Short mmCIF file of C-alpha atoms in Angstrom, two decimals:
data_model
loop_
_atom_site.label_atom_id
_atom_site.label_comp_id
_atom_site.label_asym_id
_atom_site.label_seq_id
_atom_site.Cartn_x
_atom_site.Cartn_y
_atom_site.Cartn_z
CA MET A 1 0.00 0.00 0.00
CA ARG A 2 1.29 3.43 -0.91
CA ARG A 3 0.27 7.10 -0.68
CA SER A 4 -3.40 7.51 0.33
CA GLN A 5 -3.83 3.77 0.86
CA VAL A 6 -1.32 3.67 3.76
CA PRO A 7 -3.23 3.39 7.08
CA SER A 8 -2.58 5.96 9.78
CA ASP A 9 -1.95 3.33 12.46
CA THR A 10 -0.37 -0.13 12.58
CA THR A 11 -1.55 -3.59 13.55
CA ASP A 12 0.86 -3.61 16.50
CA GLN A 13 -0.59 -0.30 17.66
CA ARG A 14 -4.16 -1.57 17.46
CA LEU A 15 -3.19 -4.71 19.40
CA LEU A 16 -1.30 -2.96 22.19
CA ASP A 17 -3.48 0.15 22.62
CA SER A 18 -5.86 -0.66 25.49
CA ARG A 19 -7.85 2.57 25.28
CA GLY A 20 -11.35 2.73 23.87
CA PRO A 21 -14.42 0.51 24.20
CA GLY A 22 -14.34 -3.12 25.24
CA ASP A 23 -14.92 -4.52 21.76
CA TRP A 24 -11.38 -5.92 21.89
CA VAL A 25 -12.92 -8.86 23.76
CA HIS A 26 -14.50 -9.90 20.49
CA THR A 27 -11.62 -9.05 18.17
CA ASP A 28 -8.52 -10.36 19.98
CA PRO A 29 -9.33 -14.04 19.37
CA TRP A 30 -9.31 -13.29 15.65
CA ARG A 31 -6.00 -11.48 16.01
CA VAL A 32 -4.56 -14.74 17.36
CA MET A 33 -5.40 -16.36 14.03
CA ARG A 34 -3.71 -13.53 12.15
CA ILE A 35 -0.61 -13.82 14.36
CA GLN A 36 -0.57 -17.56 13.77
CA SER A 37 -0.76 -17.01 10.03
CA GLU A 38 2.33 -14.78 10.14
CA PHE A 39 4.35 -17.48 11.86
CA VAL A 40 3.11 -20.12 9.41
CA GLU A 41 3.96 -17.92 6.42
CA GLY A 42 7.42 -17.13 7.77
CA PHE A 43 8.22 -20.74 8.64
CA SER A 44 6.98 -21.93 5.26
CA ALA A 45 8.95 -19.36 3.26
CA LEU A 46 12.24 -19.73 5.15
CA ALA A 47 12.31 -23.39 6.19
CA GLU A 48 14.61 -24.38 3.32
CA LEU A 49 16.69 -21.20 3.31
CA GLY A 50 19.88 -22.83 4.53
CA PRO A 51 22.65 -21.06 6.47
CA ALA A 52 21.96 -17.33 6.73
CA ILE A 53 23.18 -14.19 8.50
CA SER A 54 20.93 -11.33 9.59
CA VAL A 55 22.30 -7.84 8.91
CA PHE A 56 20.89 -4.82 10.74
CA GLY A 57 21.50 -1.09 10.59
CA SER A 58 19.92 2.29 10.02
CA ALA A 59 17.31 2.81 7.32
CA ARG A 60 18.63 6.39 7.09
CA THR A 61 22.11 5.49 5.84
CA LEU A 62 22.46 6.81 2.29
CA ALA A 63 24.06 5.14 -0.70
CA GLY A 64 27.67 6.25 -0.93
CA ASP A 65 28.09 6.38 2.85
CA ALA A 66 31.10 4.36 4.04
CA TYR A 67 28.87 2.08 6.13
CA TYR A 68 26.52 1.53 3.18
CA GLU A 69 29.41 0.45 0.95
CA SER A 70 30.81 -1.78 3.71
CA ALA A 71 27.43 -3.48 4.05
CA VAL A 72 27.36 -4.15 0.30
CA ARG A 73 30.82 -5.74 0.45
CA LEU A 74 30.05 -7.66 3.64
CA ALA A 75 26.93 -9.24 2.14
CA GLY A 76 28.86 -10.26 -0.97
CA HIS A 77 31.53 -11.90 1.19
CA LEU A 78 28.89 -13.71 3.23
CA VAL A 79 27.37 -15.12 0.05
CA GLN A 80 30.81 -16.30 -1.04
CA ALA A 81 31.16 -18.01 2.34
CA GLY A 82 27.92 -19.91 1.73
CA TYR A 83 25.33 -17.80 3.53
CA ALA A 84 22.06 -16.20 2.56
CA VAL A 85 21.56 -12.64 3.82
CA ILE A 86 18.49 -11.57 5.81
CA THR A 87 17.56 -7.93 6.45
CA GLY A 88 14.50 -5.92 7.40
CA GLY A 89 13.96 -5.32 3.70
CA GLY A 90 13.93 -1.53 3.90
CA PRO A 91 16.28 1.23 2.74
CA GLY A 92 19.71 2.21 4.09
CA ILE A 93 21.90 -0.55 5.48
CA MET A 94 19.16 -3.08 4.76
CA GLU A 95 19.16 -2.12 1.10
CA ALA A 96 22.95 -2.23 1.00
CA ALA A 97 23.11 -5.77 2.41
CA ASN A 98 20.37 -7.00 0.09
CA LYS A 99 22.18 -5.36 -2.82
CA GLY A 100 25.48 -7.04 -1.98
CA ALA A 101 23.84 -10.44 -1.61
CA SER A 102 21.85 -10.12 -4.83
CA GLN A 103 24.82 -8.90 -6.87
CA ALA A 104 26.93 -11.79 -5.55
CA GLY A 105 24.34 -14.28 -6.77
CA GLY A 106 23.15 -15.28 -3.32
CA THR A 107 19.76 -15.39 -1.64
CA SER A 108 18.66 -11.92 -0.56
CA VAL A 109 15.86 -11.99 2.03
CA GLY A 110 13.82 -9.04 3.25
CA LEU A 111 11.49 -9.27 6.25
CA GLY A 112 9.41 -6.11 6.07
CA ILE A 113 7.15 -4.61 8.72
CA GLU A 114 3.94 -2.60 8.56
CA LEU A 115 4.71 0.99 9.59
CA PRO A 116 2.64 4.19 9.67
CA PHE A 117 4.87 5.70 7.00
CA GLU A 118 5.66 4.47 3.51
CA GLN A 119 8.68 2.19 3.28
CA GLY A 120 8.22 -1.05 1.35
CA LEU A 121 10.76 -3.70 0.37
CA ASN A 122 13.85 -2.50 -1.46
CA GLU A 123 14.48 -3.55 -5.05
CA TYR A 124 17.28 -5.99 -4.15
CA VAL A 125 15.08 -8.34 -2.11
CA ASP A 126 14.64 -11.70 -3.86
CA LEU A 127 12.55 -13.37 -1.15
CA GLY A 128 10.34 -10.98 0.77
CA ILE A 129 7.76 -11.29 3.53
CA ASP A 130 5.77 -8.42 5.06
CA PHE A 131 4.82 -8.72 8.73
CA ARG A 132 2.22 -6.90 10.79
CA TYR A 133 3.69 -7.81 14.17
CA PHE A 134 7.23 -7.07 15.30
CA PHE A 135 7.46 -10.14 17.52
CA ALA A 136 6.66 -12.54 14.66
CA ARG A 137 9.23 -10.83 12.44
CA LYS A 138 11.91 -10.89 15.16
CA THR A 139 11.44 -14.63 15.58
CA MET A 140 12.31 -15.14 11.90
CA PHE A 141 15.45 -13.01 12.19
CA VAL A 142 16.80 -15.29 14.92
CA LYS A 143 15.37 -18.69 13.99
CA TYR A 144 16.79 -18.74 10.46
CA ALA A 145 20.12 -17.02 11.07
CA GLN A 146 23.46 -18.35 12.26
CA GLY A 147 24.57 -14.91 13.45
CA PHE A 148 24.05 -11.13 13.37
CA VAL A 149 26.10 -8.31 11.91
CA VAL A 150 24.93 -4.98 13.31
CA PHE A 151 25.82 -1.69 11.61
CA PRO A 152 25.21 1.75 13.13
CA GLY A 153 21.52 2.36 13.61
CA GLY A 154 18.79 3.69 15.84
CA PHE A 155 16.16 2.27 18.19
CA GLY A 156 15.16 -0.59 15.89
CA THR A 157 18.78 -1.66 15.47
CA LEU A 158 19.35 -1.57 19.23
CA ASP A 159 16.15 -3.54 19.75
CA GLU A 160 17.40 -6.36 17.53
CA LEU A 161 20.88 -6.23 19.06
CA PHE A 162 19.73 -6.58 22.65
CA GLU A 163 17.12 -9.17 21.71
CA ALA A 164 19.94 -11.33 20.32
CA LEU A 165 22.21 -10.67 23.30
CA THR A 166 19.46 -11.63 25.74
CA LEU A 167 18.72 -14.87 23.89
CA VAL A 168 22.40 -15.86 23.86
CA GLN A 169 23.01 -14.81 27.48
CA THR A 170 20.04 -16.86 28.70
CA GLY A 171 20.90 -19.89 26.58
CA LYS A 172 17.82 -19.68 24.38
CA VAL A 173 20.19 -19.80 21.39
CA THR A 174 23.75 -21.13 21.52
CA THR A 175 27.01 -20.21 19.77
CA PHE A 176 25.39 -17.25 18.04
CA PRO A 177 28.01 -14.71 16.88
CA ILE A 178 27.08 -11.04 17.19
CA VAL A 179 29.36 -8.62 15.33
CA LEU A 180 29.11 -4.85 15.77
CA PHE A 181 30.49 -3.10 12.70
CA GLY A 182 31.85 0.42 13.27
CA THR A 183 34.13 0.88 16.27
CA ALA A 184 33.72 4.66 16.42
CA TYR A 185 29.92 4.32 16.59
CA TRP A 186 29.69 1.43 19.02
CA ARG A 187 32.68 2.09 21.31
CA GLY A 188 30.71 4.31 23.69
CA LEU A 189 28.07 1.63 24.15
CA ILE A 190 30.68 -1.07 24.77
CA ASP A 191 32.47 1.14 27.29
CA TRP A 192 29.19 1.81 29.12
CA LEU A 193 28.37 -1.90 29.23
CA SER A 194 31.80 -2.53 30.75
CA THR A 195 32.27 0.41 33.12
CA THR A 196 28.67 0.74 34.28
CA MET A 197 26.55 -2.34 33.66
CA ALA A 198 29.22 -5.00 34.27
CA ALA A 199 30.98 -2.92 36.97
CA GLU A 200 27.74 -2.70 38.95
CA GLY A 201 27.09 -6.42 38.58
CA LYS A 202 24.08 -6.08 36.31
CA ILE A 203 25.74 -8.41 33.79
CA SER A 204 28.72 -10.74 34.05
CA PRO A 205 32.04 -9.48 32.60
CA ALA A 206 32.00 -12.65 30.48
CA ASP A 207 28.80 -11.42 28.81
CA LEU A 208 30.87 -8.78 27.01
CA ASP A 209 32.59 -11.62 25.17
CA LEU A 210 29.32 -12.25 23.34
CA ILE A 211 30.07 -9.18 21.21
CA SER A 212 32.76 -8.74 18.56
CA LEU A 213 33.64 -5.22 17.44
CA THR A 214 35.34 -4.44 14.13
CA ASP A 215 35.74 -2.05 11.20
CA ASP A 216 36.96 -4.76 8.85
CA VAL A 217 34.62 -6.63 6.51
CA ASP A 218 36.92 -9.63 6.26
CA GLU A 219 37.26 -9.84 10.05
CA ALA A 220 33.48 -9.71 10.48
CA VAL A 221 33.07 -12.63 8.08
CA ARG A 222 35.89 -14.58 9.79
CA VAL A 223 34.15 -14.22 13.16
CA ILE A 224 30.86 -15.45 11.71
CA VAL A 225 32.43 -18.42 9.91
CA ARG A 226 34.67 -19.39 12.85
CA GLU A 227 31.87 -19.48 15.39
CA ASP A 228 29.46 -21.16 13.00
CA GLU A 229 32.01 -23.90 12.26
CA ALA A 230 32.60 -24.34 16.00
CA ARG A 231 28.87 -24.76 16.54
CA ARG A 232 28.61 -27.35 13.77
CA ALA A 233 31.60 -29.27 15.15
CA ALA A 234 30.00 -29.32 18.60
CA GLU A 235 26.75 -30.62 17.10
CA ARG A 236 28.61 -33.38 15.25
CA GLU A 237 30.38 -34.40 18.46
CA ALA A 238 27.10 -34.47 20.35
CA ARG A 239 25.50 -36.67 17.70
CA ALA A 240 28.52 -38.99 17.74
CA ARG A 241 28.28 -39.35 21.54
CA VAL A 242 24.57 -40.16 21.31
CA ALA A 243 25.25 -42.77 18.63
CA ALA A 244 28.08 -44.29 20.69
CA ASP A 245 25.89 -44.49 23.79
CA ALA A 246 23.17 -46.20 21.79
CA GLU A 247 25.50 -49.01 20.64
#
């Protein structure tokens, strides 16, 4: 939907806004069916995707920006390493990563979201899904990815970053590399996590090891590949132990 057809509010907003009459009692059960359909559509579309990396970053980053060009190169390198690339499907860093993946001949995935302003999937998305609910979309980002690369961004980027960190910290996902790209942008956050959050005991100092920080495209890909290979090796060893115990 574009121009005058774009609604003034979003499905998330209508779900979470508790104000108004009590007719939500009659409509929420039907929303459950719509939510279920989003999960089914996402699982169906991505089930055979294969190894993939989710790339996040600001929708406001313009073509020609150093981070934009780095995201293009990073996505191309990820494709060469055998990964599909998943983004939010929008402009900026998302467009750059989809562009790099598409130009490298890989699978370029865009998971869009209904917003109160016009956005739409960028032209480099080969496999696209539009979601109404953020939580359904976020599940797809994590479930079908072997790691995250996070470029400079705003609230949405931080939301995805800390979602991933929480899932890894709590063991909901294991051996999940998280790479922050752009040391100048992210250094202040890393320092605060260390000198304030970890120093006051709100997180363990070891939790900081969940994050890799770099300005180098090749290094970012090496981190992803190294940790992914370690995870696969651990899975093979676990299967071998189960088989040996069964004999």
